DNA sequence: GTTACCTGCAACTTGATGGTTGCAGACTCT
DNA sequence: AGAGTCTGCAACCATCAAGTTGCAGGTAAC
């Protein structure tokens, strides 16, 4: 159970560049330098984004020799999705209850 | 089908104050002024947040006399959750494939 | 018609964030 | 040992976002 603080996870997912990084990592684990070769931003910018992603558990570092590769943690994505879905369902339930009252049932 | 641009939705959900507003709206529809009475921020700040939430379809305005009440759109939350879940599942699938290759199966 | 209240617009402050460049340190490999 | 390359740290810039205050415009109610 990761149980990250939800809101920071969304904040991390609310940036296009970070999604580009996640998408690139989907092709296989890669280091900040390798990613900088594929994306139109500097290595340091990518390093910062990776730090943010790691902070909320969306990505994890793996040392391979002298480089640090990053891997997407798909389960964190799924966990976040499920928590969000539960919240959405809760709201739907409440709305349905209100609707019933409004319709005099 | 709302089909909002995903990333902006996450950006909208990546703010604590916005969650406070959503939570308060969960108690029942309310206007910006009413929310300002319950939350520790100014009405205008809340109005801006509501604009952001409306922009991505998480909330919708309802005129009631001279005031504008807002209602949470739970379905948008659920839709976002399902899309995120699909992405997470896709990553898990890929990781599983990579793992199989790595284990020489 | 006034009074009162609620919304909407504008200007401004401030802190966070996305981005850059430059440099120092560490590790590999020949 | 030396060359090359990868990481990490720091300073810095610019833009955006969250928040504020103040004011003008409607709309409801008495």
mmCIF file of C-alpha atoms (C1' of nucleotides) in Angstrom:
data_model
loop_
_atom_site.group_PDB
_atom_site.id
_atom_site.type_symbol
_atom_site.label_atom_id
_atom_site.label_comp_id
_atom_site.label_asym_id
_atom_site.label_seq_id
_atom_site.Cartn_x
_atom_site.Cartn_y
_atom_site.Cartn_z
ATOM 1 C CA UNK A 1 0.000 0.000 0.000
ATOM 2 C CA UNK A 2 1.602 3.229 -1.110
ATOM 3 C CA UNK A 3 -1.052 5.615 0.269
ATOM 4 C CA UNK A 4 0.472 8.813 -1.038
ATOM 5 C CA UNK A 5 -1.211 12.091 -0.110
ATOM 6 C CA UNK A 6 -3.440 12.142 -3.205
ATOM 7 C CA UNK A 7 -3.432 15.889 -3.895
ATOM 8 C CA UNK A 8 0.336 16.127 -4.556
ATOM 9 C CA UNK A 9 -0.033 13.180 -6.919
ATOM 10 C CA UNK A 10 -2.606 15.114 -8.936
ATOM 11 C CA UNK A 11 -0.398 18.174 -8.874
ATOM 12 C CA UNK A 12 2.413 16.020 -10.277
ATOM 13 C CA UNK A 13 0.108 14.708 -12.998
ATOM 14 C CA UNK A 14 -1.043 18.223 -13.876
ATOM 15 C CA UNK A 15 1.936 19.013 -16.088
ATOM 16 C CA UNK A 16 2.340 18.158 -19.771
ATOM 17 C CA UNK A 17 6.114 17.803 -19.629
ATOM 18 C CA UNK A 18 5.813 15.294 -16.828
ATOM 19 C CA UNK A 19 3.439 13.235 -18.943
ATOM 20 C CA UNK A 20 5.953 13.369 -21.793
ATOM 21 C CA UNK A 21 8.519 11.974 -19.402
ATOM 22 C CA UNK A 22 6.167 9.244 -18.213
ATOM 23 C CA UNK A 23 5.340 8.402 -21.820
ATOM 24 C CA UNK A 24 9.034 8.227 -22.717
ATOM 25 C CA UNK A 25 9.671 5.995 -19.705
ATOM 26 C CA UNK A 26 6.882 3.782 -20.978
ATOM 27 C CA UNK A 27 9.216 2.819 -23.826
ATOM 28 C CA UNK A 28 11.609 1.477 -21.228
ATOM 29 C CA UNK A 29 13.546 2.698 -18.202
ATOM 30 C CA UNK A 30 15.837 5.633 -18.894
ATOM 31 C CA UNK A 31 18.171 8.116 -17.211
ATOM 32 C CA UNK A 32 17.672 11.863 -17.088
ATOM 33 C CA UNK A 33 20.420 12.306 -19.670
ATOM 34 C CA UNK A 34 18.838 9.795 -22.037
ATOM 35 C CA UNK A 35 15.466 11.501 -21.665
ATOM 36 C CA UNK A 36 17.055 14.877 -22.363
ATOM 37 C CA UNK A 37 18.096 13.481 -25.719
ATOM 38 C CA UNK A 38 14.520 12.654 -26.647
ATOM 39 C CA UNK A 39 12.665 15.610 -25.130
ATOM 40 C CA UNK A 40 13.000 19.315 -25.924
ATOM 41 C CA UNK A 41 14.082 20.330 -22.412
ATOM 42 C CA UNK A 42 17.376 20.327 -20.569
ATOM 43 C CA UNK A 43 18.625 17.424 -18.488
ATOM 44 C CA UNK A 44 18.325 19.462 -15.289
ATOM 45 C CA UNK A 45 14.724 20.340 -15.964
ATOM 46 C CA UNK A 46 14.019 16.663 -16.451
ATOM 47 C CA UNK A 47 15.905 15.816 -13.283
ATOM 48 C CA UNK A 48 13.646 18.187 -11.355
ATOM 49 C CA UNK A 49 10.531 16.637 -12.853
ATOM 50 C CA UNK A 50 11.799 13.170 -12.004
ATOM 51 C CA UNK A 51 12.351 14.320 -8.423
ATOM 52 C CA UNK A 52 8.731 15.497 -8.259
ATOM 53 C CA UNK A 53 7.462 12.237 -9.749
ATOM 54 C CA UNK A 54 9.595 10.206 -7.370
ATOM 55 C CA UNK A 55 8.389 12.271 -4.414
ATOM 56 C CA UNK A 56 4.822 11.131 -5.007
ATOM 57 C CA UNK A 57 5.792 7.577 -5.874
ATOM 58 C CA UNK A 58 4.942 7.647 -9.570
ATOM 59 C CA UNK A 59 8.471 6.730 -10.536
ATOM 60 C CA UNK A 60 11.412 5.012 -8.876
ATOM 61 C CA UNK A 61 15.174 5.237 -9.447
ATOM 62 C CA UNK A 62 17.330 2.246 -10.321
ATOM 63 C CA UNK A 63 21.116 2.563 -10.292
ATOM 64 C CA UNK A 64 22.733 0.897 -13.279
ATOM 65 C CA UNK A 65 26.468 1.408 -13.137
ATOM 66 C CA UNK A 66 27.122 5.113 -13.027
ATOM 67 C CA UNK A 67 23.748 6.124 -14.312
ATOM 68 C CA UNK A 68 20.392 6.365 -12.576
ATOM 69 C CA UNK A 69 17.518 4.995 -14.592
ATOM 70 C CA UNK A 70 13.902 5.655 -13.738
ATOM 71 C CA UNK A 71 10.970 3.292 -13.953
ATOM 72 C CA UNK A 72 7.273 4.112 -13.965
ATOM 73 C CA UNK A 73 5.344 2.703 -11.030
ATOM 74 C CA UNK A 74 2.094 1.766 -12.766
ATOM 75 C CA UNK A 75 0.537 0.528 -9.552
ATOM 76 C CA UNK A 76 0.650 4.007 -8.026
ATOM 77 C CA UNK A 77 -1.256 5.266 -11.048
ATOM 78 C CA UNK A 78 -3.838 2.525 -10.597
ATOM 79 C CA UNK A 79 -4.128 3.141 -6.860
ATOM 80 C CA UNK A 80 -4.714 6.841 -7.461
ATOM 81 C CA UNK A 81 -7.332 6.019 -10.079
ATOM 82 C CA UNK A 82 -9.196 3.754 -7.695
ATOM 83 C CA UNK A 83 -9.215 6.298 -4.926
ATOM 84 C CA UNK A 84 -10.482 8.944 -7.315
ATOM 85 C CA UNK A 85 -13.151 6.585 -8.590
ATOM 86 C CA UNK A 86 -14.326 5.915 -5.038
ATOM 87 C CA UNK A 87 -14.701 9.638 -4.467
ATOM 88 C CA UNK A 88 -16.592 10.063 -7.715
ATOM 89 C CA UNK A 89 -18.923 7.205 -6.833
ATOM 90 C CA UNK A 90 -19.536 8.758 -3.418
ATOM 91 C CA UNK A 91 -20.593 11.994 -5.086
ATOM 92 C CA UNK A 92 -22.857 10.187 -7.503
ATOM 93 C CA UNK A 93 -24.465 8.398 -4.558
ATOM 94 C CA UNK A 94 -25.098 11.707 -2.799
ATOM 95 C CA UNK A 95 -26.491 13.322 -5.937
ATOM 96 C CA UNK A 96 -28.837 10.389 -6.422
ATOM 97 C CA UNK A 97 -30.054 10.782 -2.832
ATOM 98 C CA UNK A 98 -30.658 14.502 -3.333
ATOM 99 C CA UNK A 99 -32.468 13.800 -6.582
ATOM 100 C CA UNK A 100 -34.804 11.364 -4.859
ATOM 101 C CA UNK A 101 -35.642 13.924 -2.232
ATOM 102 C CA UNK A 102 -36.202 16.567 -4.887
ATOM 103 C CA UNK A 103 -38.527 14.277 -6.802
ATOM 104 C CA UNK A 104 -40.520 13.596 -3.649
ATOM 105 C CA UNK A 105 -39.946 9.838 -3.744
ATOM 106 C CA UNK B 1 -19.107 11.916 -22.950
ATOM 107 C CA UNK B 2 -17.301 14.904 -21.538
ATOM 108 C CA UNK B 3 -13.791 13.989 -22.800
ATOM 109 C CA UNK B 4 -11.957 16.841 -21.117
ATOM 110 C CA UNK B 5 -8.250 17.228 -21.825
ATOM 111 C CA UNK B 6 -7.161 15.077 -18.843
ATOM 112 C CA UNK B 7 -4.036 17.004 -17.832
ATOM 113 C CA UNK B 8 -5.896 20.248 -16.973
ATOM 114 C CA UNK B 9 -8.291 18.164 -14.891
ATOM 115 C CA UNK B 10 -5.382 16.839 -12.847
ATOM 116 C CA UNK B 11 -3.974 20.330 -12.511
ATOM 117 C CA UNK B 12 -7.364 21.435 -11.171
ATOM 118 C CA UNK B 13 -7.366 18.553 -8.690
ATOM 119 C CA UNK B 14 -3.830 19.360 -7.580
ATOM 120 C CA UNK B 15 -4.825 22.120 -5.193
ATOM 121 C CA UNK B 16 -5.918 21.708 -1.578
ATOM 122 C CA UNK B 17 -8.215 24.726 -1.558
ATOM 123 C CA UNK B 18 -10.050 23.373 -4.570
ATOM 124 C CA UNK B 19 -10.654 20.106 -2.719
ATOM 125 C CA UNK B 20 -11.985 22.080 0.243
ATOM 126 C CA UNK B 21 -14.414 23.734 -2.127
ATOM 127 C CA UNK B 22 -15.436 20.411 -3.644
ATOM 128 C CA UNK B 23 -15.889 18.968 -0.162
ATOM 129 C CA UNK B 24 -18.016 21.929 0.899
ATOM 130 C CA UNK B 25 -20.115 21.565 -2.251
ATOM 131 C CA UNK B 26 -20.584 17.952 -1.301
ATOM 132 C CA UNK B 27 -22.753 19.180 1.577
ATOM 133 C CA UNK B 28 -25.035 20.743 -1.005
ATOM 134 C CA UNK B 29 -24.885 23.280 -3.825
ATOM 135 C CA UNK B 30 -23.614 26.698 -2.774
ATOM 136 C CA UNK B 31 -22.655 30.117 -4.141
ATOM 137 C CA UNK B 32 -19.186 31.641 -4.005
ATOM 138 C CA UNK B 33 -20.354 33.993 -1.257
ATOM 139 C CA UNK B 34 -21.777 31.171 0.815
ATOM 140 C CA UNK B 35 -18.533 29.210 0.424
ATOM 141 C CA UNK B 36 -16.525 32.250 1.454
ATOM 142 C CA UNK B 37 -18.391 32.149 4.753
ATOM 143 C CA UNK B 38 -17.270 28.601 5.412
ATOM 144 C CA UNK B 39 -13.733 28.667 4.051
ATOM 145 C CA UNK B 40 -10.777 30.797 5.148
ATOM 146 C CA UNK B 41 -10.319 32.541 1.791
ATOM 147 C CA UNK B 42 -11.952 35.503 0.115
ATOM 148 C CA UNK B 43 -14.992 35.232 -2.147
ATOM 149 C CA UNK B 44 -12.976 36.307 -5.171
ATOM 150 C CA UNK B 45 -10.376 33.627 -4.599
ATOM 151 C CA UNK B 46 -13.175 31.075 -4.434
ATOM 152 C CA UNK B 47 -14.750 32.517 -7.567
ATOM 153 C CA UNK B 48 -11.460 31.969 -9.411
ATOM 154 C CA UNK B 49 -11.230 28.393 -8.188
ATOM 155 C CA UNK B 50 -14.801 27.752 -9.243
ATOM 156 C CA UNK B 51 -13.965 29.111 -12.691
ATOM 157 C CA UNK B 52 -11.065 26.668 -12.930
ATOM 158 C CA UNK B 53 -13.230 23.768 -11.778
ATOM 159 C CA UNK B 54 -15.980 24.716 -14.201
ATOM 160 C CA UNK B 55 -13.463 25.018 -17.028
ATOM 161 C CA UNK B 56 -12.562 21.346 -16.709
ATOM 162 C CA UNK B 57 -16.133 20.243 -16.091
ATOM 163 C CA UNK B 58 -15.784 19.246 -12.441
ATOM 164 C CA UNK B 59 -18.472 21.685 -11.375
ATOM 165 C CA UNK B 60 -21.401 23.424 -13.022
ATOM 166 C CA UNK B 61 -23.214 26.691 -12.247
ATOM 167 C CA UNK B 62 -26.934 26.925 -11.492
ATOM 168 C CA UNK B 63 -28.645 30.319 -11.318
ATOM 169 C CA UNK B 64 -31.025 30.609 -8.378
ATOM 170 C CA UNK B 65 -32.514 34.072 -8.275
ATOM 171 C CA UNK B 66 -29.689 36.574 -8.056
ATOM 172 C CA UNK B 67 -27.128 34.091 -6.896
ATOM 173 C CA UNK B 68 -25.115 31.476 -8.776
ATOM 174 C CA UNK B 69 -24.863 28.149 -7.018
ATOM 175 C CA UNK B 70 -22.367 25.481 -7.997
ATOM 176 C CA UNK B 71 -22.844 21.741 -8.108
ATOM 177 C CA UNK B 72 -20.209 19.013 -8.237
ATOM 178 C CA UNK B 73 -20.250 16.878 -11.370
ATOM 179 C CA UNK B 74 -19.381 13.487 -9.903
ATOM 180 C CA UNK B 75 -19.450 11.799 -13.278
ATOM 181 C CA UNK B 76 -16.497 13.846 -14.502
ATOM 182 C CA UNK B 77 -14.549 12.628 -11.487
ATOM 183 C CA UNK B 78 -15.452 9.037 -12.314
ATOM 184 C CA UNK B 79 -14.628 9.463 -15.990
ATOM 185 C CA UNK B 80 -11.206 10.860 -15.107
ATOM 186 C CA UNK B 81 -10.622 7.986 -12.706
ATOM 187 C CA UNK B 82 -11.429 5.423 -15.383
ATOM 188 C CA UNK B 83 -9.132 6.998 -17.906
ATOM 189 C CA UNK B 84 -6.339 7.107 -15.351
ATOM 190 C CA UNK B 85 -6.977 3.501 -14.430
ATOM 191 C CA UNK B 86 -6.735 2.469 -18.082
ATOM 192 C CA UNK B 87 -3.351 4.160 -18.318
ATOM 193 C CA UNK B 88 -2.154 2.496 -15.118
ATOM 194 C CA UNK B 89 -3.283 -0.904 -16.392
ATOM 195 C CA UNK B 90 -1.457 -0.310 -19.670
ATOM 196 C CA UNK B 91 1.748 0.359 -17.771
ATOM 197 C CA UNK B 92 1.317 -2.723 -15.651
ATOM 198 C CA UNK B 93 0.835 -4.753 -18.814
ATOM 199 C CA UNK B 94 4.038 -3.385 -20.287
ATOM 200 C CA UNK B 95 5.974 -3.983 -17.086
ATOM 201 C CA UNK B 96 4.751 -7.548 -17.009
ATOM 202 C CA UNK B 97 5.923 -8.036 -20.595
ATOM 203 C CA UNK B 98 9.341 -6.600 -19.796
ATOM 204 C CA UNK B 99 9.576 -8.775 -16.709
ATOM 205 C CA UNK B 100 8.876 -11.899 -18.753
ATOM 206 C CA UNK B 101 11.627 -10.994 -21.181
ATOM 207 C CA UNK B 102 14.018 -10.269 -18.324
ATOM 208 C CA UNK B 103 13.282 -13.622 -16.720
ATOM 209 C CA UNK B 104 13.956 -15.398 -19.979
ATOM 210 C CA UNK B 105 10.498 -16.989 -20.200
ATOM 211 C "C1'" DG C 1 -37.142 54.137 -5.358
ATOM 212 C "C1'" DT C 2 -33.756 52.879 -2.045
ATOM 213 C "C1'" DT C 3 -31.368 49.744 0.365
ATOM 214 C "C1'" DA C 4 -28.941 45.673 0.568
ATOM 215 C "C1'" DC C 5 -26.631 41.883 -1.223
ATOM 216 C "C1'" DC C 6 -24.475 39.191 -4.586
ATOM 217 C "C1'" DT C 7 -21.805 38.842 -8.826
ATOM 218 C "C1'" DG C 8 -18.094 40.190 -12.044
ATOM 219 C "C1'" DC C 9 -13.991 42.858 -13.512
ATOM 220 C "C1'" DA C 10 -9.471 44.892 -12.744
ATOM 221 C "C1'" DA C 11 -5.035 45.837 -10.554
ATOM 222 C "C1'" DC C 12 -1.670 44.372 -7.659
ATOM 223 C "C1'" DT C 13 1.466 41.417 -4.471
ATOM 224 C "C1'" DT C 14 3.813 37.362 -3.609
ATOM 225 C "C1'" DG C 15 5.386 32.810 -3.693
ATOM 226 C "C1'" DA C 16 5.882 28.561 -6.375
ATOM 227 C "C1'" DT C 17 7.247 26.448 -10.534
ATOM 228 C "C1'" DG C 18 9.277 25.414 -15.027
ATOM 229 C "C1'" DG C 19 13.133 26.512 -17.263
ATOM 230 C "C1'" DT C 20 18.035 27.851 -18.120
ATOM 231 C "C1'" DT C 21 23.364 27.791 -17.607
ATOM 232 C "C1'" DG C 22 27.579 26.709 -15.265
ATOM 233 C "C1'" DC C 23 30.488 24.017 -12.449
ATOM 234 C "C1'" DA C 24 32.161 20.427 -9.336
ATOM 235 C "C1'" DG C 25 32.319 15.584 -8.083
ATOM 236 C "C1'" DA C 26 32.132 10.702 -9.082
ATOM 237 C "C1'" DC C 27 32.415 6.661 -11.783
ATOM 238 C "C1'" DT C 28 33.815 3.836 -16.211
ATOM 239 C "C1'" DC C 29 36.631 2.460 -19.390
ATOM 240 C "C1'" DT C 30 40.838 2.194 -22.001
ATOM 241 C "C1'" DA D 1 46.398 7.885 -14.817
ATOM 242 C "C1'" DG D 2 43.517 10.374 -17.979
ATOM 243 C "C1'" DA D 3 39.489 11.178 -20.951
ATOM 244 C "C1'" DG D 4 34.792 11.056 -21.256
ATOM 245 C "C1'" DT D 5 30.377 11.154 -19.403
ATOM 246 C "C1'" DC D 6 26.915 11.014 -16.078
ATOM 247 C "C1'" DT D 7 24.980 12.925 -11.750
ATOM 248 C "C1'" DG D 8 24.034 16.579 -8.376
ATOM 249 C "C1'" DC D 9 24.157 21.322 -6.573
ATOM 250 C "C1'" DA D 10 23.538 26.288 -6.962
ATOM 251 C "C1'" DA D 11 22.269 30.625 -8.857
ATOM 252 C "C1'" DC D 12 19.374 32.847 -11.593
ATOM 253 C "C1'" DC D 13 15.295 34.361 -14.689
ATOM 254 C "C1'" DA D 14 10.538 34.499 -16.128
ATOM 255 C "C1'" DT D 15 6.097 33.203 -15.940
ATOM 256 C "C1'" DC D 16 2.051 31.548 -13.713
ATOM 257 C "C1'" DA D 17 -1.022 30.838 -9.955
ATOM 258 C "C1'" DA D 18 -3.169 31.915 -5.517
ATOM 259 C "C1'" DG D 19 -4.498 35.340 -2.917
ATOM 260 C "C1'" DT D 20 -5.750 40.123 -1.740
ATOM 261 C "C1'" DT D 21 -8.456 44.724 -2.041
ATOM 262 C "C1'" DG D 22 -11.425 47.907 -4.296
ATOM 263 C "C1'" DC D 23 -15.098 49.187 -7.223
ATOM 264 C "C1'" DA D 24 -18.920 48.989 -10.584
ATOM 265 C "C1'" DG D 25 -23.208 46.700 -12.128
ATOM 266 C "C1'" DG D 26 -27.488 43.965 -11.370
ATOM 267 C "C1'" DT D 27 -31.220 42.047 -8.997
ATOM 268 C "C1'" DA D 28 -34.151 41.170 -5.137
ATOM 269 C "C1'" DA D 29 -36.828 42.911 -1.418
ATOM 270 C "C1'" DC D 30 -39.050 46.356 1.429
#
